[in-house]
PDB file of C-alpha atoms in Angstrom:
ATOM      1  CA  MET U  29      11.995  12.487  -0.382  1.00 75.00           C
ATOM      2  CA  THR U  30      14.691  12.840  -2.776  1.00 81.00           C
ATOM      3  CA  ILE U  31      14.109  11.113  -6.427  1.00 85.00           C
ATOM      4  CA  ARG U  32      16.850   8.032  -5.343  1.00 86.00           C
ATOM      5  CA  ASN U  33      15.111   6.979  -2.070  1.00 87.00           C
ATOM      6  CA  TRP U  34      11.642   7.773  -3.656  1.00 89.00           C
ATOM      7  CA  PHE U  35      12.706   5.124  -6.618  1.00 92.00           C
ATOM      8  CA  LYS U  36      13.949   2.886  -3.887  1.00 92.00           C
ATOM      9  CA  PHE U  37      10.430   3.341  -1.900  1.00 94.00           C
ATOM     10  CA  ALA U  38       8.222   2.719  -4.876  1.00 94.00           C
ATOM     11  CA  PHE U  39      10.230  -0.246  -6.453  1.00 96.00           C
ATOM     12  CA  ARG U  40       9.809  -2.162  -2.909  1.00 96.00           C
ATOM     13  CA  ALA U  41       6.440  -1.709  -3.084  1.00 97.00           C
ATOM     14  CA  LEU U  42       6.150  -2.876  -6.402  1.00 97.00           C
ATOM     15  CA  ILE U  43       8.104  -5.971  -5.598  1.00 97.00           C
ATOM     16  CA  ILE U  44       5.900  -6.660  -2.905  1.00 97.00           C
ATOM     17  CA  GLY U  45       2.519  -6.095  -4.714  1.00 97.00           C
ATOM     18  CA  GLY U  46       4.192  -8.619  -7.346  1.00 97.00           C
ATOM     19  CA  VAL U  47       5.506 -11.367  -5.245  1.00 97.00           C
ATOM     20  CA  VAL U  48       2.513 -11.553  -2.877  1.00 97.00           C
ATOM     21  CA  THR U  49       0.090 -11.632  -5.761  1.00 97.00           C
ATOM     22  CA  GLY U  50       2.410 -14.354  -7.423  1.00 96.00           C
ATOM     23  CA  LEU U  51       2.039 -16.428  -4.143  1.00 96.00           C
ATOM     24  CA  MET U  52      -1.193 -16.175  -3.411  1.00 95.00           C
ATOM     25  CA  SER U  53      -2.426 -16.952  -6.852  1.00 95.00           C
ATOM     26  CA  LEU U  54      -0.780 -20.426  -6.448  1.00 93.00           C
ATOM     27  CA  ILE U  55      -2.986 -20.926  -3.513  1.00 93.00           C
ATOM     28  CA  VAL U  56      -6.140 -19.645  -4.878  1.00 92.00           C
ATOM     29  CA  ARG U  57      -5.957 -20.424  -8.216  1.00 89.00           C
ATOM     30  CA  TRP U  58      -4.253 -23.946  -8.146  1.00 90.00           C
ATOM     31  CA  GLY U  59      -7.407 -26.096  -8.500  1.00 82.00           C
ATOM     32  CA  ASP U  60      -9.142 -24.326 -11.246  1.00 83.00           C
ATOM     33  CA  PHE U  61      -5.751 -22.742 -13.074  1.00 85.00           C
ATOM     34  CA  TYR U  62      -2.259 -24.378 -12.175  1.00 89.00           C
ATOM     35  CA  ALA U  63      -3.462 -27.908 -11.374  1.00 87.00           C
ATOM     36  CA  GLN U  64      -4.609 -28.469 -14.907  1.00 87.00           C
ATOM     37  CA  HIS U  65      -1.579 -27.077 -16.634  1.00 83.00           C
ATOM     38  CA  PHE U  66       0.816 -29.082 -14.414  1.00 84.00           C
ATOM     39  CA  SER U  67      -1.139 -32.299 -14.782  1.00 84.00           C
ATOM     40  CA  ASN U  68      -0.870 -31.979 -18.674  1.00 84.00           C
ATOM     41  CA  GLY U  69       2.923 -30.687 -18.249  1.00 83.00           C
ATOM     42  CA  GLU U  70       2.115 -27.766 -19.903  1.00 84.00           C
ATOM     43  CA  TRP U  71       4.992 -25.902 -17.784  1.00 88.00           C
ATOM     44  CA  GLY U  72       5.123 -22.883 -20.288  1.00 90.00           C
ATOM     45  CA  GLU U  73       1.267 -22.159 -19.798  1.00 89.00           C
ATOM     46  CA  ALA U  74       1.820 -22.317 -15.983  1.00 89.00           C
ATOM     47  CA  PHE U  75       4.667 -19.773 -16.060  1.00 92.00           C
ATOM     48  CA  LEU U  76       2.552 -17.394 -17.967  1.00 94.00           C
ATOM     49  CA  GLY U  77      -0.123 -17.432 -15.937  1.00 92.00           C
ATOM     50  CA  LEU U  78       2.057 -16.937 -13.033  1.00 94.00           C
ATOM     51  CA  LEU U  79       3.895 -14.144 -15.115  1.00 96.00           C
ATOM     52  CA  TRP U  80       0.604 -12.572 -15.624  1.00 95.00           C
ATOM     53  CA  PHE U  81      -0.223 -12.761 -11.650  1.00 95.00           C
ATOM     54  CA  VAL U  82       3.112 -11.103 -10.825  1.00 97.00           C
ATOM     55  CA  LEU U  83       2.546  -8.234 -13.212  1.00 97.00           C
ATOM     56  CA  LEU U  84      -1.249  -7.669 -11.705  1.00 95.00           C
ATOM     57  CA  GLY U  85       0.399  -7.424  -8.697  1.00 96.00           C
ATOM     58  CA  PHE U  86       2.661  -4.627  -9.836  1.00 97.00           C
ATOM     59  CA  THR U  87      -0.668  -2.781 -11.198  1.00 96.00           C
ATOM     60  CA  MET U  88      -2.332  -3.171  -7.693  1.00 96.00           C
ATOM     61  CA  SER U  89       0.995  -2.081  -6.332  1.00 97.00           C
ATOM     62  CA  MET U  90       1.288   1.210  -8.026  1.00 96.00           C
ATOM     63  CA  VAL U  91      -2.947   1.770  -7.588  1.00 96.00           C
ATOM     64  CA  CYS U  92      -1.673   1.528  -3.566  1.00 96.00           C
ATOM     65  CA  GLN U  93       1.026   4.289  -4.293  1.00 95.00           C
ATOM     66  CA  MET U  94      -1.538   6.737  -5.597  1.00 95.00           C
ATOM     67  CA  GLY U  95      -3.825   5.733  -2.980  1.00 95.00           C
ATOM     68  CA  TYR U  96      -1.440   6.332  -0.357  1.00 95.00           C
ATOM     69  CA  PHE U  97      -0.153   9.698  -1.474  1.00 92.00           C
ATOM     70  CA  ALA U  98      -3.617  10.498  -2.169  1.00 94.00           C
ATOM     71  CA  TYR U  99      -4.854   9.888   1.290  1.00 95.00           C
ATOM     72  CA  LEU U 100      -1.864  12.036   2.778  1.00 92.00           C
ATOM     73  CA  THR U 101      -3.057  14.961   1.086  1.00 93.00           C
ATOM     74  CA  VAL U 102      -6.808  14.119   2.041  1.00 93.00           C
ATOM     75  CA  HIS U 103      -5.710  13.655   5.577  1.00 92.00           C
ATOM     76  CA  GLN U 104      -4.036  16.855   5.858  1.00 91.00           C
ATOM     77  CA  ILE U 105      -7.209  18.521   4.209  1.00 93.00           C
ATOM     78  CA  GLY U 106      -9.361  16.846   6.889  1.00 92.00           C
ATOM     79  CA  VAL U 107      -7.567  18.028   9.785  1.00 90.00           C
ATOM     80  CA  ASN U 108      -7.798  21.675   8.476  1.00 92.00           C
ATOM     81  CA  ILE U 109     -11.410  21.491   7.628  1.00 92.00           C
ATOM     82  CA  CYS U 110     -12.564  19.877  11.290  1.00 90.00           C
ATOM     83  CA  ARG U 111      -9.973  22.212  13.058  1.00 87.00           C
ATOM     84  CA  SER U 112      -9.523  19.396  15.398  1.00 86.00           C
ATOM     85  CA  LEU U 113      -7.806  16.212  15.168  1.00 88.00           C
ATOM     86  CA  THR U 114     -10.420  14.385  17.594  1.00 90.00           C
ATOM     87  CA  LEU U 115     -13.230  15.580  15.353  1.00 94.00           C
ATOM     88  CA  TRP U 116     -11.306  14.328  12.243  1.00 94.00           C
ATOM     89  CA  ASN U 117     -10.770  11.017  13.803  1.00 95.00           C
ATOM     90  CA  TRP U 118     -14.349  10.796  14.454  1.00 95.00           C
ATOM     91  CA  VAL U 119     -15.280  11.549  11.180  1.00 96.00           C
ATOM     92  CA  GLN U 120     -12.508   8.694  10.242  1.00 97.00           C
ATOM     93  CA  ILE U 121     -14.511   6.146  12.452  1.00 97.00           C
ATOM     94  CA  LEU U 122     -17.936   6.764  10.887  1.00 97.00           C
ATOM     95  CA  LEU U 123     -16.199   6.572   7.254  1.00 97.00           C
ATOM     96  CA  MET U 124     -14.861   3.159   8.025  1.00 97.00           C
ATOM     97  CA  PHE U 125     -18.309   1.995   9.328  1.00 96.00           C
ATOM     98  CA  VAL U 126     -19.912   3.102   6.279  1.00 97.00           C
ATOM     99  CA  ALA U 127     -17.046   1.668   4.167  1.00 96.00           C
ATOM    100  CA  LEU U 128     -17.578  -1.700   6.087  1.00 97.00           C
ATOM    101  CA  LEU U 129     -21.493  -1.596   5.874  1.00 96.00           C
ATOM    102  CA  ASP U 130     -21.347  -1.126   1.907  1.00 94.00           C
ATOM    103  CA  VAL U 131     -18.922  -4.106   1.449  1.00 95.00           C
ATOM    104  CA  ILE U 132     -21.174  -6.173   3.405  1.00 94.00           C
ATOM    105  CA  LEU U 133     -24.510  -5.352   1.950  1.00 93.00           C
ATOM    106  CA  PHE U 134     -23.962  -3.888  -1.421  1.00 91.00           C
ATOM    107  CA  ARG U 135     -20.759  -6.053  -2.379  1.00 88.00           C
ATOM    108  CA  PHE U 136     -21.284  -9.379  -0.741  1.00 91.00           C
ATOM    109  CA  LYS U 137     -24.824  -9.763   0.003  1.00 90.00           C
ATOM    110  CA  PRO U 138     -26.137  -9.547  -3.592  1.00 88.00           C
ATOM    111  CA  TYR U 139     -23.830 -12.450  -4.510  1.00 86.00           C
ATOM    112  CA  ALA U 140     -23.436 -14.449  -1.563  1.00 87.00           C
ATOM    113  CA  HIS U 141     -25.363 -17.790  -2.607  1.00 85.00           C
ATOM    114  CA  SER U 142     -24.422 -20.290   0.061  1.00 88.00           C
ATOM    115  CA  ALA U 143     -23.181 -20.577   3.284  1.00 92.00           C
ATOM    116  CA  SER U 144     -19.402 -21.077   1.924  1.00 91.00           C
ATOM    117  CA  ASP U 145     -19.809 -17.649   0.167  1.00 90.00           C
ATOM    118  CA  TRP U 146     -20.613 -16.120   3.439  1.00 94.00           C
ATOM    119  CA  LEU U 147     -18.046 -18.026   5.029  1.00 95.00           C
ATOM    120  CA  LEU U 148     -15.329 -16.786   2.232  1.00 94.00           C
ATOM    121  CA  TYR U 149     -16.579 -13.096   2.747  1.00 95.00           C
ATOM    122  CA  ILE U 150     -16.642 -12.955   6.461  1.00 96.00           C
ATOM    123  CA  GLY U 151     -13.100 -14.418   6.595  1.00 96.00           C
ATOM    124  CA  LEU U 152     -12.002 -11.853   3.919  1.00 96.00           C
ATOM    125  CA  LEU U 153     -13.185  -9.184   6.250  1.00 96.00           C
ATOM    126  CA  ILE U 154     -11.705 -10.544   9.476  1.00 97.00           C
ATOM    127  CA  VAL U 155      -8.657 -10.697   7.548  1.00 97.00           C
ATOM    128  CA  LEU U 156      -8.976  -7.142   6.817  1.00 98.00           C
ATOM    129  CA  ILE U 157      -9.961  -6.002   9.884  1.00 97.00           C
ATOM    130  CA  ALA U 158      -7.075  -8.231  11.487  1.00 98.00           C
ATOM    131  CA  ALA U 159      -4.185  -6.761   9.118  1.00 97.00           C
ATOM    132  CA  ALA U 160      -5.389  -3.437   9.690  1.00 97.00           C
ATOM    133  CA  ILE U 161      -5.188  -3.538  13.225  1.00 97.00           C
ATOM    134  CA  VAL U 162      -1.999  -5.006  13.723  1.00 98.00           C
ATOM    135  CA  THR U 163      -0.601  -2.798  11.420  1.00 97.00           C
ATOM    136  CA  ALA U 164      -1.909   0.313  13.511  1.00 97.00           C
ATOM    137  CA  MET U 165      -0.648  -0.848  16.571  1.00 97.00           C
ATOM    138  CA  LYS U 166       2.686  -1.388  15.068  1.00 97.00           C
ATOM    139  CA  LYS U 167       2.657   1.928  13.947  1.00 96.00           C
ATOM    140  CA  VAL U 168       1.659   3.363  17.206  1.00 96.00           C
ATOM    141  CA  LYS U 169       4.196   1.345  18.784  1.00 94.00           C
ATOM    142  CA  MET U 170       7.000   2.601  16.374  1.00 92.00           C
ATOM    143  CA  THR U 171       6.020   6.246  16.695  1.00 90.00           C
ATOM    144  CA  GLY U 172       5.208   6.206  20.469  1.00 91.00           C
ATOM    145  CA  LYS U 173       2.283   8.358  19.006  1.00 89.00           C
ATOM    146  CA  LYS U 174      -1.536   6.888  20.358  1.00 90.00           C
ATOM    147  CA  HIS U 175      -3.433   9.614  18.486  1.00 89.00           C
ATOM    148  CA  ILE U 176      -2.099   7.988  14.870  1.00 93.00           C
ATOM    149  CA  LEU U 177      -4.256   4.963  15.916  1.00 96.00           C
ATOM    150  CA  ILE U 178      -7.324   5.991  14.273  1.00 96.00           C
ATOM    151  CA  SER U 179      -5.764   7.281  11.104  1.00 95.00           C
ATOM    152  CA  ALA U 180      -3.819   4.174  10.563  1.00 96.00           C
ATOM    153  CA  LEU U 181      -6.771   2.121  11.154  1.00 97.00           C
ATOM    154  CA  PHE U 182      -8.608   4.230   8.675  1.00 97.00           C
ATOM    155  CA  PHE U 183      -5.844   3.944   5.712  1.00 97.00           C
ATOM    156  CA  MET U 184      -5.635   0.133   6.610  1.00 97.00           C
ATOM    157  CA  ILE U 185      -9.650  -0.337   6.354  1.00 97.00           C
ATOM    158  CA  PHE U 186     -10.845   2.551   4.144  1.00 97.00           C
ATOM    159  CA  VAL U 187      -8.476   3.066   1.740  1.00 97.00           C
ATOM    160  CA  SER U 188      -7.825  -0.675   1.419  1.00 97.00           C
ATOM    161  CA  ILE U 189     -11.484  -1.062   0.580  1.00 96.00           C
ATOM    162  CA  ILE U 190     -11.655   1.700  -1.858  1.00 95.00           C
ATOM    163  CA  GLU U 191      -8.448   0.007  -3.733  1.00 95.00           C
ATOM    164  CA  TRP U 192     -10.310  -3.435  -3.241  1.00 95.00           C
ATOM    165  CA  LEU U 193     -13.797  -1.998  -5.197  1.00 90.00           C
ATOM    166  CA  ILE U 194     -11.351  -2.996  -8.427  1.00 84.00           C
ATOM    167  CA  ALA U 195     -11.975  -6.248  -7.525  1.00 84.00           C
ATOM    168  CA  LEU U 196     -15.223  -6.414  -5.910  1.00 83.00           C
ATOM    169  CA  TRP U 197     -16.810  -4.925  -9.026  1.00 77.00           C
ATOM    170  CA  VAL U 198     -15.579  -7.775 -10.942  1.00 65.00           C
ATOM    171  CA  ARG U 199     -18.866 -10.315 -10.777  1.00 61.00           C
ATOM    172  CA  THR U 200     -17.887 -12.589 -13.675  1.00 56.00           C
ATOM    173  CA  SER U 201     -16.844 -15.903 -13.854  1.00 54.00           C
ATOM    174  CA  GLY U 202     -14.170 -16.058 -11.145  1.00 55.00           C
ATOM    175  CA  GLY U 203     -15.097 -12.942  -9.252  1.00 72.00           C
ATOM    176  CA  ASN U 204     -14.612 -14.799  -5.757  1.00 87.00           C
ATOM    177  CA  GLU U 205     -11.223 -15.909  -6.650  1.00 88.00           C
ATOM    178  CA  TYR U 206      -9.991 -12.312  -7.647  1.00 88.00           C
ATOM    179  CA  ILE U 207     -11.789 -10.518  -4.857  1.00 92.00           C
ATOM    180  CA  THR U 208      -9.517 -13.227  -2.269  1.00 93.00           C
ATOM    181  CA  LEU U 209      -6.440 -12.817  -4.365  1.00 93.00           C
ATOM    182  CA  LEU U 210      -6.042  -8.791  -4.826  1.00 94.00           C
ATOM    183  CA  LEU U 211      -7.108  -8.509  -1.264  1.00 96.00           C
ATOM    184  CA  PHE U 212      -3.655  -9.547  -0.051  1.00 97.00           C
ATOM    185  CA  PRO U 213      -1.177  -7.824  -2.189  1.00 97.00           C
ATOM    186  CA  ILE U 214      -3.224  -4.536  -1.096  1.00 97.00           C
ATOM    187  CA  LEU U 215      -2.603  -4.969   2.611  1.00 98.00           C
ATOM    188  CA  ALA U 216       0.901  -6.406   1.980  1.00 97.00           C
ATOM    189  CA  VAL U 217       1.526  -3.039   0.059  1.00 97.00           C
ATOM    190  CA  ASN U 218      -0.313  -0.344   2.088  1.00 97.00           C
ATOM    191  CA  ALA U 219       1.255  -1.795   5.472  1.00 97.00           C
ATOM    192  CA  PHE U 220       5.013  -1.260   4.139  1.00 97.00           C
ATOM    193  CA  GLN U 221       3.884   2.210   2.859  1.00 96.00           C
ATOM    194  CA  LEU U 222       2.275   3.148   5.767  1.00 96.00           C
ATOM    195  CA  LEU U 223       5.144   1.549   8.393  1.00 96.00           C
ATOM    196  CA  GLU U 224       8.082   2.027   5.788  1.00 94.00           C
ATOM    197  CA  LEU U 225       7.812   5.669   4.598  1.00 91.00           C
ATOM    198  CA  PRO U 226       8.998   7.603   7.724  1.00 88.00           C
ATOM    199  CA  LYS U 227      12.668   6.002   7.231  1.00 90.00           C
ATOM    200  CA  TYR U 228      12.565   6.716   3.827  1.00 88.00           C
ATOM    201  CA  ASN U 229      11.817  10.632   4.665  1.00 85.00           C
ATOM    202  CA  ALA U 230      14.711  10.190   7.252  1.00 85.00           C
ATOM    203  CA  LYS U 231      17.178   8.810   4.917  1.00 84.00           C
ATOM    204  CA  SER U 232      16.303  11.813   2.484  1.00 77.00           C
ATOM    205  CA  ALA U 233      16.724  14.235   4.955  1.00 79.00           C
ATOM    206  CA  GLU U 234      19.947  12.628   5.959  1.00 80.00           C
ATOM    207  CA  ASP U 235      20.681  12.578   2.403  1.00 72.00           C
ATOM    208  CA  LEU U 236      19.953  16.300   1.736  1.00 73.00           C
ATOM    209  CA  LYS U 237      22.211  17.340   4.983  1.00 75.00           C
ATOM    210  CA  LYS U 238      24.950  15.617   3.795  1.00 74.00           C
ATOM    211  CA  ARG U 239      24.453  17.159  -0.183  1.00 73.00           C
ATOM    212  CA  GLU U 240      24.508  20.668   1.974  1.00 76.00           C
ATOM    213  CA  GLU U 241      27.672  19.972   3.582  1.00 73.00           C
ATOM    214  CA  ARG U 242      29.543  18.605   0.527  1.00 72.00           C
ATOM    215  CA  ARG U 243      28.169  21.998  -1.518  1.00 75.00           C
ATOM    216  CA  ALA U 244      29.613  24.157   1.522  1.00 71.00           C
ATOM    217  CA  ALA U 245      32.973  22.638   1.829  1.00 69.00           C
ATOM    218  CA  ARG U 246      33.162  22.734  -2.267  1.00 74.00           C
ATOM    219  CA  ARG U 247      32.238  26.704  -1.659  1.00 74.00           C
ATOM    220  CA  GLU U 248      34.564  27.102   1.085  1.00 71.00           C
ATOM    221  CA  LEU U 249      37.323  25.340  -0.911  1.00 67.00           C
ATOM    222  CA  GLU U 250      36.520  27.605  -3.959  1.00 69.00           C
ATOM    223  CA  GLU U 251      36.951  30.614  -1.902  1.00 67.00           C
ATOM    224  CA  LYS U 252      39.932  29.392  -0.292  1.00 68.00           C
ATOM    225  CA  ASN U 253      41.392  28.575  -4.136  1.00 67.00           C
ATOM    226  CA  ASN U 254      40.382  32.496  -5.130  1.00 67.00           C
ATOM    227  CA  LYS U 255      41.779  34.189  -2.324  1.00 67.00           C
ATOM    228  CA  ASN U 256      45.103  31.960  -3.082  1.00 65.00           C
ATOM    229  CA  ALA U 257      45.047  33.145  -6.447  1.00 64.00           C
ATOM    230  CA  LYS U 258      44.631  36.953  -5.766  1.00 64.00           C
ATOM    231  CA  HIS U 259      47.533  36.812  -3.355  1.00 62.00           C
ATOM    232  CA  LYS U 260      49.719  35.374  -6.196  1.00 58.00           C
TER     233      LYS U 260
END
C-alpha cells in the first residue's frame, strides 16, 4: 500500500472511531452526564465531554488498526504452522469459543449482580456476534471466497474481544457504561478495515502502475533527447 492510500485508510478509520464513540456517548451517557449539564445550561462542559469521548474514539481506532495489522501477521503465521487452511480454521473456531467463554465466565459473571446486568451483557454479546456474522457474510459476498468466512468471523469476534478488554478491565464506577460505549467503535472500525482494505490495496497497485508508466515515459523521453543531442 502506498503512503498516500495508507494515510487515507488510517484517517477514515480514525474518523469512524471518533464519530461512533461521540454519538454513542450521547446515548449511553445521556442520563448521568449530558442531561445534567444541559439542564443547568452548562454547554461548555457538555461540549468538552463530547470532545473527550471523540478523542477516546480516536484512541480506540488506533488500537483497532494495530490489532488488524497484527492479525494479518498472525493469520499468515497460523496458516504456515498448521500447513492447512482447514486446520487453521478449526483452531480459529476453538479460539473464538474460548474468548467468548472467557468474557462470560470471567468478565461478566463476577460483576453481574442483577438481572439487568445479565440483560446488558447478553445484549452486548448478541450485538458482537451479529455484527461479526453480517460483516463476515458481506466479506464473502465481496470476494466470492467462502473459505474466508471463518477468518473474518475470527477477526470480528476474537480480535474485537481482545481490544474490548481495555473496557472489560474497567470495574470502577461507570464500568458498564464504558463496556457498552467502547464496543461499538471497535466493531465499526474493525468492519471498515476488513471490508475496505482490499480497495485501498487495489488503488495502491493502480497508483504504482501509473507511477511506473510515467517513469518509463520520462526515461524514453530522456533517451530520445539524448539521441537528438548526439546527432546535433
